[in-house]
XYZ file of C-alpha atoms in Angstrom:
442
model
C -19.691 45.008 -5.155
C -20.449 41.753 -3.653
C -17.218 39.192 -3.420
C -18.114 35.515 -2.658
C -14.522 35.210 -1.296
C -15.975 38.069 1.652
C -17.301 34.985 2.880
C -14.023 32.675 3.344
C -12.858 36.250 4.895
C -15.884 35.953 7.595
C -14.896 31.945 7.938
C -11.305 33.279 8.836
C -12.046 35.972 11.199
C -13.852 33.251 13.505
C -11.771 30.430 13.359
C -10.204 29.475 16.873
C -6.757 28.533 14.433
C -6.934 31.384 12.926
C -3.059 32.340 11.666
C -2.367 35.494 9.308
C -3.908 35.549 6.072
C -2.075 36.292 2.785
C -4.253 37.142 -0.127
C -2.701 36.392 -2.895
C -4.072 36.295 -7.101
C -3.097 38.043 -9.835
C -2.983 42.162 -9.799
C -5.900 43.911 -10.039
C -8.076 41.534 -8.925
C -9.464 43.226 -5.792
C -7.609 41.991 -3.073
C -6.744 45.632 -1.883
C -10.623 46.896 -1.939
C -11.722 43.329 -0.592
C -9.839 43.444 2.865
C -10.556 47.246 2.857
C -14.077 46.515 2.996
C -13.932 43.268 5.101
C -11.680 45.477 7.890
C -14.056 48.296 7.941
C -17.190 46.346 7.800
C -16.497 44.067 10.433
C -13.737 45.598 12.667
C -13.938 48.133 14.958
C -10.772 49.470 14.055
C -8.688 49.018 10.488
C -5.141 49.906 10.381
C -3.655 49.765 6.812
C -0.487 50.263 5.427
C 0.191 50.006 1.876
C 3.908 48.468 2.403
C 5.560 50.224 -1.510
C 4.343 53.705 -0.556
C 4.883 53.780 3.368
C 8.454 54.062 3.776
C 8.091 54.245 7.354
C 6.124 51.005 7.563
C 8.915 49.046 5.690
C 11.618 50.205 8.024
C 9.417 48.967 10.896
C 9.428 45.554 9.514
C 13.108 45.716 7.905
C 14.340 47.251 11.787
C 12.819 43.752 13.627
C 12.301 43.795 16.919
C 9.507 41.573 18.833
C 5.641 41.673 17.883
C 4.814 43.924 20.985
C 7.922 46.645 19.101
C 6.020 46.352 15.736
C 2.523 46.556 16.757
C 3.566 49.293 19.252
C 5.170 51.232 16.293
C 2.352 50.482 13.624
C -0.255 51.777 15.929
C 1.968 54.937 16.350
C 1.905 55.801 12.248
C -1.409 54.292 11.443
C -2.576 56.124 14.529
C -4.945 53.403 15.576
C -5.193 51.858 18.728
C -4.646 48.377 17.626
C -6.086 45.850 19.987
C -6.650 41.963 19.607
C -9.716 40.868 18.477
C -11.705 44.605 17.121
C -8.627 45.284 14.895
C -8.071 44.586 11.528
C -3.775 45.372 10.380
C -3.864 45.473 6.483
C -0.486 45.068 5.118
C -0.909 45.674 1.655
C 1.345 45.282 -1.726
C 3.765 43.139 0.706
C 5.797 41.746 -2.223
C 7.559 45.418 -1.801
C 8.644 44.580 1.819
C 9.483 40.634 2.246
C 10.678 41.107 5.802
C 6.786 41.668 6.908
C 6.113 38.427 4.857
C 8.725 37.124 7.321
C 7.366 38.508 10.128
C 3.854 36.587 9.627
C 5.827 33.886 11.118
C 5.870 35.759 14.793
C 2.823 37.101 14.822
C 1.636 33.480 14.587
C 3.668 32.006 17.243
C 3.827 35.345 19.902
C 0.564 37.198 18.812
C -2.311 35.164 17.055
C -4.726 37.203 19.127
C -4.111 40.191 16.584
C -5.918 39.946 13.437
C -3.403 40.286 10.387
C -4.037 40.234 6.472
C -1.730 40.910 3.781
C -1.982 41.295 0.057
C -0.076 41.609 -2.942
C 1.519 39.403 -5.756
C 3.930 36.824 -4.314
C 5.925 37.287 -8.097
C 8.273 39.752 -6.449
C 9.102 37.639 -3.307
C 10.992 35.381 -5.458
C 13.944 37.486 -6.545
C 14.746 37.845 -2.878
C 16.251 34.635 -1.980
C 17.470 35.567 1.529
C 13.566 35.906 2.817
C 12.250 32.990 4.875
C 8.751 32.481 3.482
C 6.045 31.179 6.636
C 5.907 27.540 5.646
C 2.734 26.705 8.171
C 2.465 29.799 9.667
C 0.079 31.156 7.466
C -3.825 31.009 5.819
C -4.065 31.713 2.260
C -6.868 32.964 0.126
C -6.629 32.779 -3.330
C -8.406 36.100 -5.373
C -9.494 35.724 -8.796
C -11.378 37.850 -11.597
C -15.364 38.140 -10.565
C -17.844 35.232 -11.767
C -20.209 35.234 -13.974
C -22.693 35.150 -10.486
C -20.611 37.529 -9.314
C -21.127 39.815 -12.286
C -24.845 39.282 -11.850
C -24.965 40.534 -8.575
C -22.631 43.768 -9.615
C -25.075 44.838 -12.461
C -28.364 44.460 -9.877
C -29.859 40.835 -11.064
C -29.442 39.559 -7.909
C -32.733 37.563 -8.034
C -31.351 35.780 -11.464
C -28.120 35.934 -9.538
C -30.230 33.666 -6.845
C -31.617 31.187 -9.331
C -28.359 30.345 -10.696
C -26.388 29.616 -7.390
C -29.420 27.628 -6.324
C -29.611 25.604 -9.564
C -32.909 26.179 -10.085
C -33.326 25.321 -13.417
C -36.972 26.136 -13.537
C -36.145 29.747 -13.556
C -32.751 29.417 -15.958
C -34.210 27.707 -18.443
C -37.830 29.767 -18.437
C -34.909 33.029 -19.191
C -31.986 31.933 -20.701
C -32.893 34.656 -22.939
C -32.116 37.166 -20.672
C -29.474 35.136 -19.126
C -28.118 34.475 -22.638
C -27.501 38.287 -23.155
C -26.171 39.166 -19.791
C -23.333 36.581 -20.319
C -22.633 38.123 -23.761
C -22.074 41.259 -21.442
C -20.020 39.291 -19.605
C -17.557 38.302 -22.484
C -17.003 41.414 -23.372
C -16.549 43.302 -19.617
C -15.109 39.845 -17.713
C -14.618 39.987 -14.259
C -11.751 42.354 -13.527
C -13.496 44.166 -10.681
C -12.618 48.113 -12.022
C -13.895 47.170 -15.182
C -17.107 45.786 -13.879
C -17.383 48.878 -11.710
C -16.854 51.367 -14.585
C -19.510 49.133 -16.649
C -22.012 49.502 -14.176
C -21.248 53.209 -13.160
C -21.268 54.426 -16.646
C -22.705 52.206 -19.270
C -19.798 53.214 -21.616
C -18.239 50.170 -23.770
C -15.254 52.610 -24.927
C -14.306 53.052 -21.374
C -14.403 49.530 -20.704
C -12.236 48.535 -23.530
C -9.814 51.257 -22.552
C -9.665 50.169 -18.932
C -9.123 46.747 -20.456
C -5.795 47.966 -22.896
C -4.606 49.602 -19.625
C -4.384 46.728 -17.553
C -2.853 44.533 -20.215
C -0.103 47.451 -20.519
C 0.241 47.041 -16.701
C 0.697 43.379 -16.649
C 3.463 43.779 -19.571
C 5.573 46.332 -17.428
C 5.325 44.044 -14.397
C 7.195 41.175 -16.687
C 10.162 44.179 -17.257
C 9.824 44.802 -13.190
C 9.725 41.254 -11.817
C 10.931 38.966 -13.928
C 14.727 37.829 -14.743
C 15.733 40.100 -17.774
C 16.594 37.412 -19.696
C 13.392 35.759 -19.153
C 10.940 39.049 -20.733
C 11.365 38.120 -24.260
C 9.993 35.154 -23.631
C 7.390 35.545 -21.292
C 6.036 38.237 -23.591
C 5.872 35.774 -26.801
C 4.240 33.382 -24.674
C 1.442 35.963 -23.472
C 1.190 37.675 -26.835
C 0.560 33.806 -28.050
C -2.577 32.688 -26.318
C -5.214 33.924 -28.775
C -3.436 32.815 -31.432
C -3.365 29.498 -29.630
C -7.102 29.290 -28.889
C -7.726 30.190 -32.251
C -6.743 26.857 -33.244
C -8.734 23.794 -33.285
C -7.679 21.721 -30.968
C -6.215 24.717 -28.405
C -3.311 22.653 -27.838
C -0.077 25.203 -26.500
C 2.868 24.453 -29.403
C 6.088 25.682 -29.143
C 6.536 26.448 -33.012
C 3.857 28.896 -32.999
C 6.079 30.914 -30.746
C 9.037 31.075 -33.485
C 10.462 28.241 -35.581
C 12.555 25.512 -33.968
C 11.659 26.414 -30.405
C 11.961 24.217 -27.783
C 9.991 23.400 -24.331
C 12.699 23.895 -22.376
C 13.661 27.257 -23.577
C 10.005 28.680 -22.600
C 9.262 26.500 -19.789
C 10.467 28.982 -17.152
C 8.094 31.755 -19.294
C 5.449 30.239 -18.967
C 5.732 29.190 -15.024
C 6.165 32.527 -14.550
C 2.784 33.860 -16.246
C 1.484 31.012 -14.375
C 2.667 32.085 -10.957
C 1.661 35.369 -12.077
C -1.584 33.931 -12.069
C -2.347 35.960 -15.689
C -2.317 32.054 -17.260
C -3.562 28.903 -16.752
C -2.214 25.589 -17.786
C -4.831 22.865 -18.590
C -2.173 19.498 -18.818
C -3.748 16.487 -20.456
C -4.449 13.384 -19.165
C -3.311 9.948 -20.796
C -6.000 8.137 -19.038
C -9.785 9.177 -18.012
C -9.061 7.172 -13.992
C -9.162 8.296 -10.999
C -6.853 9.826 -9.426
C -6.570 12.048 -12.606
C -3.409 13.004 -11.302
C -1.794 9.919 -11.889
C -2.000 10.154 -14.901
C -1.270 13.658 -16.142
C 1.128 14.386 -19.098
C 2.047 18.412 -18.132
C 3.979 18.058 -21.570
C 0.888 18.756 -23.638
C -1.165 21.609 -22.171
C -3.529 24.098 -23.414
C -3.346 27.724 -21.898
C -5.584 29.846 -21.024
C -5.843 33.504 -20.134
C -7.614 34.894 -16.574
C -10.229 36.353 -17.966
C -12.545 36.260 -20.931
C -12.455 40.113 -21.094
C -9.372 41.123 -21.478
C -8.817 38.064 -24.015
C -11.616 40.034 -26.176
C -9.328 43.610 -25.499
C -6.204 41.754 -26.590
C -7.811 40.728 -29.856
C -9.744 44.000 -30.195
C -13.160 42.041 -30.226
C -15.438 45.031 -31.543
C -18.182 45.439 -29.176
C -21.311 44.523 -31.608
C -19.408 41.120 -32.294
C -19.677 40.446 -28.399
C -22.992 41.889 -27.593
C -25.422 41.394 -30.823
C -26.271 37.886 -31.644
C -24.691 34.216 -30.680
C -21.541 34.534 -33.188
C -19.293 35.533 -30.050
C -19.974 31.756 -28.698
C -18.593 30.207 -31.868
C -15.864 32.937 -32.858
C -12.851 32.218 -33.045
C -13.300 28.316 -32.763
C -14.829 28.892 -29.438
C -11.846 30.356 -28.624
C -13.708 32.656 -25.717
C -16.007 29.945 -24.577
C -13.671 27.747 -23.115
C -11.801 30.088 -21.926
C -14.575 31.685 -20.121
C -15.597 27.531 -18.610
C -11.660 27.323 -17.508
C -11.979 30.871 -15.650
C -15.186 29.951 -13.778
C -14.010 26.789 -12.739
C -11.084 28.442 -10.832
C -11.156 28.709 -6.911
C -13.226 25.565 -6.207
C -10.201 23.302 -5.496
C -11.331 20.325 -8.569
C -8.711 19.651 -10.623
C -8.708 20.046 -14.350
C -7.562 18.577 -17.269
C -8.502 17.616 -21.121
C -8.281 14.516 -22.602
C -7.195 13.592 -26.395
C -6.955 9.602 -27.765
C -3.830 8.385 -29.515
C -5.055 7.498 -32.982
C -8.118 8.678 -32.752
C -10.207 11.967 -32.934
C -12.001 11.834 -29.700
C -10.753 14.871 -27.420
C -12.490 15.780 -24.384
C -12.669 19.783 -23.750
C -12.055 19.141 -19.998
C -11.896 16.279 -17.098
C -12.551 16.987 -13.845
C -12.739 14.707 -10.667
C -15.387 15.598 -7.924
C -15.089 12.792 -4.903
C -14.188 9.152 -6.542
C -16.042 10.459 -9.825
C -14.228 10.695 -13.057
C -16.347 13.351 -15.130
C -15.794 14.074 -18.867
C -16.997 17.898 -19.905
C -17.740 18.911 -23.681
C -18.047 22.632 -24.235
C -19.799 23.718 -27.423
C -19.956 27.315 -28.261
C -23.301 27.046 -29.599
C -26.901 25.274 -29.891
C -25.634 22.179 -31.303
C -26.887 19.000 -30.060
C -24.068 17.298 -32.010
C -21.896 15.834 -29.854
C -19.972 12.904 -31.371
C -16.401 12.854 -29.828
C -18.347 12.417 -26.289
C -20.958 10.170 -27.478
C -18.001 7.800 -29.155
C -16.188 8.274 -25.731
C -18.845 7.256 -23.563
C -19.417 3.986 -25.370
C -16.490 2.962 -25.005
C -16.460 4.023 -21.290
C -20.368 3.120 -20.273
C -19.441 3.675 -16.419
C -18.968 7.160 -17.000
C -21.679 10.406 -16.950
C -20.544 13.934 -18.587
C -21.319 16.895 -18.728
C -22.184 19.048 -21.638
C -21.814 23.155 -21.494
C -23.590 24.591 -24.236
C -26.183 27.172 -25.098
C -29.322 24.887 -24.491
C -31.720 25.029 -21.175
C -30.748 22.046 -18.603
C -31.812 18.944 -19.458
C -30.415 15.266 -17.979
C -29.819 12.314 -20.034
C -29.198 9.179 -18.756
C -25.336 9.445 -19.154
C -25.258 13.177 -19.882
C -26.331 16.213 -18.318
C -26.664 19.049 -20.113
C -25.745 22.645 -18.376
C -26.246 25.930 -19.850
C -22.701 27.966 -20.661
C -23.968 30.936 -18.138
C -24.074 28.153 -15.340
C -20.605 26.701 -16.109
C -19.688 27.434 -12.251
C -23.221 25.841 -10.927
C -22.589 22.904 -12.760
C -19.891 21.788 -10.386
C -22.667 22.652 -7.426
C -24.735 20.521 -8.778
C -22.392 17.713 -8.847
C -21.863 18.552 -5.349
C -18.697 20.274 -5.241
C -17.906 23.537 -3.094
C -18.099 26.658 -4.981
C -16.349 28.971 -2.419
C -14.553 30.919 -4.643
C -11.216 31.326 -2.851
C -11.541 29.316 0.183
C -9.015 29.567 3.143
C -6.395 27.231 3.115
């Protein structure tokens, strides 16, 4: 399958400051079979090492010794030859060994002629206090669920897969049909890259559903395996929450849906965690529709969102005809899946994101992003409806602004308001002129 992140991977191997790369996002997103791939496509040599398996790796890293000792030894049990420049060292699932998280730190001051990559969740780094984390000393590429685009390309539409990262909206609009049903695929598979494999490999929706339940049981043993034990209750009302939450109308997170009387501050650390996890994420609200949008962000009121759109419709049980027959699924559940499916998309390019709500009154803004010095409003509707009165009563009152509006209608700009079809969410941002590097190397 095609990554768009291989290419921050190809933007890394040539850079002359290149320093070793952690790829980090939440589990199963592909970070192991991504730098696989990468090492063997475009190395001579790959020498990998999956760090909670290899006992003999970890006591390499956990005896120390200088980068020549290690690279000496790892070349000895990987049986590789590894040699600056043509070889690609994999350390994988590194949360299980934090001394070779340490030891990024000397490879990037004695050896950054050797070409190093490691992978794994970051969760389980942060029980061991005593480890010195590479502050500086390290690139880092984010991983997250597959695109829409991305998911094009993996089912063998590469040529619609073309029009949409272009933006040509010629083509999109002449077969949003087609389009239209391929992203109801979408909703129901998402973007978790074994899923999307097994779709494509067998056609079976049963399969799919039961890869789905699997990987939500996996994430709810990692709270037991990472997180404080006092913390597990919570985190799991928290993540058993979020439909219910989206469900709602206005998708606002509250506390009392958790269990009566509860309090921010006895979830907060629950819900950082899921965050860090990256299995959530928090949409704050902003008091003020100005630039810088951080200025004015109230990260009291949040809405929360889950990774991906398919395992939101396996946590629900979303039967498959629901998803896949007819435009219901874009309305269901007060477009419950629709804006979480614009939030997921919009992950990786770097904008920031917020929504907006008006004391006193009932204009609410489904998201605010900032590309450059421009402000940008976004409505989401989960269906052909041209009615769009919150952001019409918002941008009279604010005439300097333009919006966006994501709905199920071909492309078509207004004077203040573009409209952009739901299955180009991610262009959208392209065509405002923002990077859409999924991932890119920081």
């Amino acid at each position: 399958m095609k990554r768009t992140a291989y290419q921050s991977l190809l933007y890394w191997k040539e850079r002359a400051d290149r320093k070793p790369l952690v790829v980090d996002g939440a589990r199963q997103v592909g970070k192991t079979w991504l730098l696989q791939t990468f090492g063997r496509s475009e190395y001579e040599k790959l020498a990998y090492f999956e760090l909670d398996r290899n006992i003999e790796a970890r006591h390499v890293f956990e005896a120390g010794g200088t980068c020549d000792e290690l690279l000496r030894k790892l070349s000895a049990l990987a049986e590789v030859d590894i040699t600056p420049g043509n070889t690609l060292i994999v350390l994988d699932e590194v949360q299980d060994c934090p001394a070779a998280l340490s030891a990024l730190k000397f490879f990037c001051e004695e050896a950054p002629a050797f070409h190093i990559a490691v992978a794994g969740s970051l969760l389980g780094l942060s029980i061991h206090g005593q480890t010195s984390f590479p502050v500086g000393k390290i690139d880092v590429l984010r991983l997250f669920p597959m695109t829409f685009l991305e998911f094009l390309q993996a089912v063998g539409r590469t040529k619609l897969a073309k029009a949409l990262e272009q933006c040509d909206w010629e083509i999109a609009n002449t077969l949003s049909g087609t389009y239209t049903d391929l992203l109801r695929q979408y909703y129901y598979v998402g973007g978790m890259p074994n899923v999307v494999k097994t779709y494509v490999e067998t056609n079976n929706l049963q399969a799919v559903r039961e890869l789905q339940h699997r990987i939500l049981a996996d994430y709810e043993m990692d709270f037991s395996k990472h997180a404080p034990a006092g913390e597990v209750p919570r985190i799991r009302m928290v993540w058993q929450s979020i439909p219910a939450q989206l469900a709602k109308e206005n998708k606002k997170f509250t506390y009392g849906a958790l269990q009566k009387s509860a309090r921010a501050a006895a979830f907060e650390m629950a819900i950082q965690w899921l965050m860090d996890a990256g299995l959530v994420y928090k949409i704050c609200r902003t008091n003020a529709v100005k630039m810088p949008l951080k200025f004015y962000e109230d990260s009291q009121v949040f809405k929360l969102f889950m990774l991906d759109v398919g395992l939101l419709g396996a946590m629900v049980d979303a039967p498959a005809a629901a998803v896949l027959i007819g435009n219901n699924i874009f309305s269901e559940y007060k477009g419950a899946f629709t804006e979480n499916y614009v939030c997921t998309q919009w992950q990786g390019t770097g904008l920031p994101l917020y929504y907006y709500s008006e004391q006193g009154s009932r204009i609410e803004l489904d998201f605010v992003t900032q590309i450059g010095a421009e402000v940008i409003p976004v409505e989401v509707k989960a269906e052909e409806n041209t009615k769009a009165k919150a952001l019409k009563t918002f941008l009279q009152k604010y005439p300097h602004l333009r919006a966006l509006r994501l709905m199920m209608k071909p492309h078509e700009v207004q004077e203040r308001m573009e409209t952009i079809p739901l299955y180009a969410a991610r262009e959208a941002l392209q065509a405002k002129g923002a990077s859409t590097t999924q991932g890119a190397v920081q």
